[in-house]
Coordinates of C-alpha atoms in Angstrom, one line a residue:
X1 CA 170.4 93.5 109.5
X2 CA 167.6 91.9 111.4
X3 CA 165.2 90.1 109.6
X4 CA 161.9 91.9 111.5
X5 CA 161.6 95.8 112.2
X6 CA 163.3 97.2 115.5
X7 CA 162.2 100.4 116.9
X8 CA 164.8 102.0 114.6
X9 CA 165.0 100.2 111.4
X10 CA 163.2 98.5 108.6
X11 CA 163.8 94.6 108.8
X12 CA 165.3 92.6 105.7
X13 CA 161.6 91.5 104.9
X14 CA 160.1 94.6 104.9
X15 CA 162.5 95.8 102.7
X16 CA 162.6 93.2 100.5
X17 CA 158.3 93.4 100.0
X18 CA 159.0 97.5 99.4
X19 CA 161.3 97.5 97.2
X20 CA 160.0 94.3 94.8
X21 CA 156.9 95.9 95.1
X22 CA 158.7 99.0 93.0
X23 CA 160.5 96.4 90.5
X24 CA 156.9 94.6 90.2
X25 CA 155.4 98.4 89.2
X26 CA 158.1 99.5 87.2
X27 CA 157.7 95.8 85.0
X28 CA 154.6 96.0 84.8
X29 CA 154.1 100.1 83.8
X30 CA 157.3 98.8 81.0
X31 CA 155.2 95.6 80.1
X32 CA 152.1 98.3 79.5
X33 CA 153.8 101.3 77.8
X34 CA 155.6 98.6 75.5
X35 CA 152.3 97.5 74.2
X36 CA 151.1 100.9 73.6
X37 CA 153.9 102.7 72.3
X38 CA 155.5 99.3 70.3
X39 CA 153.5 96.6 69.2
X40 CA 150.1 96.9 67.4
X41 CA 147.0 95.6 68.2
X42 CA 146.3 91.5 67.7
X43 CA 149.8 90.4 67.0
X44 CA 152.0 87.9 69.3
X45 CA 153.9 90.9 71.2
X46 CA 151.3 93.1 72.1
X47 CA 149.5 89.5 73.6
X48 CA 152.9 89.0 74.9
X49 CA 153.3 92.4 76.9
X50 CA 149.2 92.1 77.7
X51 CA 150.4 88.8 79.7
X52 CA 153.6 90.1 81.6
X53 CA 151.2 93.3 83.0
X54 CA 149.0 91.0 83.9
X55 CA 151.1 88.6 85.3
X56 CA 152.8 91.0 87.4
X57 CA 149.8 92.7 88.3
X58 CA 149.0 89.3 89.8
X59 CA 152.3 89.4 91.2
X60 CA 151.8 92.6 92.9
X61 CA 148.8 91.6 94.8
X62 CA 150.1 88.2 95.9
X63 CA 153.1 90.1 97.5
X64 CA 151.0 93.3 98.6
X65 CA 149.1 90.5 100.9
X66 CA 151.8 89.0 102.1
X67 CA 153.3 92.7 103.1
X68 CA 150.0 93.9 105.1
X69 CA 150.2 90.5 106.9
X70 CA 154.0 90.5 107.5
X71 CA 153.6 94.3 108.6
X72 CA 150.7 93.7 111.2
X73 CA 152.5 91.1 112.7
X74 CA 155.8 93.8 112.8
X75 CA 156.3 96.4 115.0
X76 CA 156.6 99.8 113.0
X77 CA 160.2 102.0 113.3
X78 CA 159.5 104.8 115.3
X79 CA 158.7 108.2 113.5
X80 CA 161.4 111.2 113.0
X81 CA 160.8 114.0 115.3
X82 CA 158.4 116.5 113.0
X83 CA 155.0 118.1 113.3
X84 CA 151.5 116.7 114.2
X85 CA 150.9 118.0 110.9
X86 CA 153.5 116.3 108.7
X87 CA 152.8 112.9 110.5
X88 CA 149.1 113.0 109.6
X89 CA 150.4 113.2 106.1
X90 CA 152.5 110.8 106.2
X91 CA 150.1 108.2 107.4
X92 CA 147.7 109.6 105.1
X93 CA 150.3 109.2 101.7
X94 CA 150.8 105.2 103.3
X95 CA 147.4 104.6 103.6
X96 CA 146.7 105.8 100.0
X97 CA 150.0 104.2 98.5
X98 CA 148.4 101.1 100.1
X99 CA 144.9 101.5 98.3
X100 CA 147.0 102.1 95.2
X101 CA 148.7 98.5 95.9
X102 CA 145.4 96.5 96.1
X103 CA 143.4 98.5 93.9
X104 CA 145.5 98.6 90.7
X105 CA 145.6 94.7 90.4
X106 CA 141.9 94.1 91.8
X107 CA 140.8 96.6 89.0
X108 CA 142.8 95.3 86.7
X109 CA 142.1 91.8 87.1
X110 CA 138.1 91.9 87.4
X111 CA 138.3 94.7 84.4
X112 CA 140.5 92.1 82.2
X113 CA 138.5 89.7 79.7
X114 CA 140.9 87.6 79.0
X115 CA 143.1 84.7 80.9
X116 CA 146.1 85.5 82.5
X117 CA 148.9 83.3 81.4
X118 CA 150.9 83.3 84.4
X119 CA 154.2 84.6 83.5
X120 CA 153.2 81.7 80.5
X121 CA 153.8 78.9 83.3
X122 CA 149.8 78.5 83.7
X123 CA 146.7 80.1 83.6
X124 CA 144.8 82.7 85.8
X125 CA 141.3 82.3 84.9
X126 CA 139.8 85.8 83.8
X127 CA 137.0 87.5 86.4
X128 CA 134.7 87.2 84.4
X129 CA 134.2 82.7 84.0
X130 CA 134.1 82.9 87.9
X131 CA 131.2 82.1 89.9
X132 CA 131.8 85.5 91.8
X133 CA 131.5 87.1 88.4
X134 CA 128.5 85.2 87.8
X135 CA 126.7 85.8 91.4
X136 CA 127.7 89.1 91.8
X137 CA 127.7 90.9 88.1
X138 CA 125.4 89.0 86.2
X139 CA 122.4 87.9 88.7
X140 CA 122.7 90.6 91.3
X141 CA 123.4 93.6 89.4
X142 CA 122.1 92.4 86.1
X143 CA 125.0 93.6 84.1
X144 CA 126.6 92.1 81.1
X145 CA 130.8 92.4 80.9
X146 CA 130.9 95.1 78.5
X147 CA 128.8 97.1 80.8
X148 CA 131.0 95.9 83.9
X149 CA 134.0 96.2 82.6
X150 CA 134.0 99.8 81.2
X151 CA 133.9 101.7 84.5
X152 CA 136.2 99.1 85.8
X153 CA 138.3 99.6 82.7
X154 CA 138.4 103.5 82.7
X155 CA 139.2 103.7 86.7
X156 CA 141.8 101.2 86.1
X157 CA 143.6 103.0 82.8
X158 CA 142.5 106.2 83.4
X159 CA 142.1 107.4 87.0
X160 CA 144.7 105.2 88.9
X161 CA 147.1 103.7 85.9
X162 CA 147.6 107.6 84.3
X163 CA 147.2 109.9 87.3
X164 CA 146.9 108.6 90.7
X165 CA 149.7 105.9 90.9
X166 CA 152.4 108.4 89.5
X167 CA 151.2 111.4 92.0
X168 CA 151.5 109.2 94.6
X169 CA 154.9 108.1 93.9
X170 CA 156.3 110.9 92.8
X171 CA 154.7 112.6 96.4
X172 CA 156.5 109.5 98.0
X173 CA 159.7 109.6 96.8
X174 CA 160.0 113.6 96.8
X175 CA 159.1 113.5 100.7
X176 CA 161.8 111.1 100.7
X177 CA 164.4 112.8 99.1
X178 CA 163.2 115.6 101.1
X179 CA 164.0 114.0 104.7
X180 CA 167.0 112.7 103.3
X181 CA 168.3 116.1 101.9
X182 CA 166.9 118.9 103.5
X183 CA 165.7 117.4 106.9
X184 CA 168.5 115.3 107.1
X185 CA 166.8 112.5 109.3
X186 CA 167.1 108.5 108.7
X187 CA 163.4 107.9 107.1
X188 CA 165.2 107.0 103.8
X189 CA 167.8 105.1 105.2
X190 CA 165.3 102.8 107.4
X191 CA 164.2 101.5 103.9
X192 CA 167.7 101.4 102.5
X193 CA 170.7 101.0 104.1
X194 CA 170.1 101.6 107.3

């Protein structure tokens, strides 16, 4: 296996940034759902699984960079024979699980009002003691954090974190499954084994 992508395959780093892209999501939904359904409210575990979302939420967008940089400087496999129609959405379902990558942990950080204690090794410094925050929220649009961080909050949790992120998936992995199973063509294996 080649490390960069070949007019056939995947490369070993573009696997390796999809697929810890899908551990750093799956930690970080667990991290989330553990603190709702678990722990209540003030105590050291729900703080605890507050820090590990937000630490790989961090996480996520750190590697999410490095992916659009590695991918731009990548050729792309060549697409399965199929219609103009089905490559359109294709690019279309990319292009959104991308948005989905950068948007989750940018809403999730500036929407946060507390540090991030980086996987407790050191501290993220919350959106809101930046100077950004400061020239952006506070002087240009005259807004105090509660009133930022509400919309912020509610697209975050509610839009993307409930509804969005899990149709998207769950339309990516389907079509997957689907040229795996009924198409029978190697999309799935150029991420896997192929």
């Amino acid at each position: 296996m080649t490390l960069k992508n070949t007019a056939n395959n995947y490369g070993s780093i573009a696997k390796w940034f999809h697929w810890t892209i899908v551990a750093l999501f799956l930690g970080s939904y667990c991290a989330v759902y553990f603190r709702h359904w678990f722990t209540e409210e003030k105590t050291p575990e729900n703080w605890t699984a507050l820090q590990l979302h937000l630490s790989f939420g961090i996480t996520i967008a750190a590697v999410v960079i490095l992916r659009i940089i590695w991918r731009n400087f990548n050729q792309t496999p060549s697409q399965e024979p199929g219609t103009k129609l089905a490559h359109i959405a294709a690019h279309i379902g990319h292009y959104a699980l991308y948005a989905v990558m950068i948007l989750m942990p940018l809403s999730g950080y500036i929407g946060t009002g507390v540090n991030t204690e980086f996987f407790f090794l050191f501290d993220v410094v919350k959106f809101e003691a930046t100077s950004i925050y400061n020239t952006l929220v506070t002087n240009w649009l005259g807004l105090s954090f509660k009133e930022f961080e509400e919309p912020i909050d509610f697209f975050h949790k509610e839009i993307m974190g409930k509804w969005a992120v899990w149709i998207l998936i769950l339309g990516h992995a389907i079509a997957a499954l689907y040229h795996h199973f009924v198409i029978k063509d190697r999309t799935l294996k150029k991420m896997t084994t192929g």
